Amino acid sequence: MSQVAGLGLCATCQHGRTVTSRKGSTFLFCRRSEQDTRYPKYPALPMVRCPGYEETRKGERPGRNPFDVTVPLL
Ligand code: SF4
């Protein structure tokens, strides 16, 4: 199973961003959680159903934008 397939819906959602810890672990961060507490910061994956899902625009890849950052996770 590829890493993207393991994310489920989050892999193609415009609100999903990947973050990498100092130890090199990668997590899926849901940006909806910044505005809406119903969404967990780090959703359980793979996500199979989500009311907040919005598909990325054609040609766009989730987690590939200038706002992606690597943050330390403890
Ligand atoms: S809104 Fe839902 S599908 Fe989109 S990144 Fe957040 S948890 Fe994943």
XYZ file of C-alpha atoms and ligand atoms in Angstrom, residues 7 9-11 13-17 28-33 39-40 43 45 47 49-54, ligand 1:
34
model
C -4.306 8.483 3.990
C -9.711 10.919 1.670
C -7.104 13.167 3.263
C -4.747 12.341 0.412
C -8.390 16.897 0.338
C -7.359 20.528 0.038
C -7.344 20.821 3.852
C -4.779 18.074 4.402
C -1.116 18.928 4.924
C -1.267 14.315 8.280
C -2.430 17.640 9.685
C -6.008 18.753 9.032
C -6.129 22.518 8.539
C -9.859 22.539 9.221
C -8.952 21.905 12.863
C -11.955 18.204 13.195
C -8.951 16.614 14.888
C -7.079 12.505 12.069
C -6.076 7.330 9.002
C -10.027 8.604 6.495
C -15.708 9.462 5.371
C -15.455 13.137 6.280
C -18.061 15.912 6.018
C -15.292 18.476 5.559
C -13.699 16.815 2.593
C -13.056 19.091 -0.367
S -11.249 17.885 6.172
Fe -11.458 15.691 6.493
S -10.656 14.734 4.626
Fe -9.945 16.865 4.669
S -7.906 16.769 5.642
Fe -9.408 17.199 7.254
S -9.946 15.184 8.107
Fe -8.952 14.856 6.085
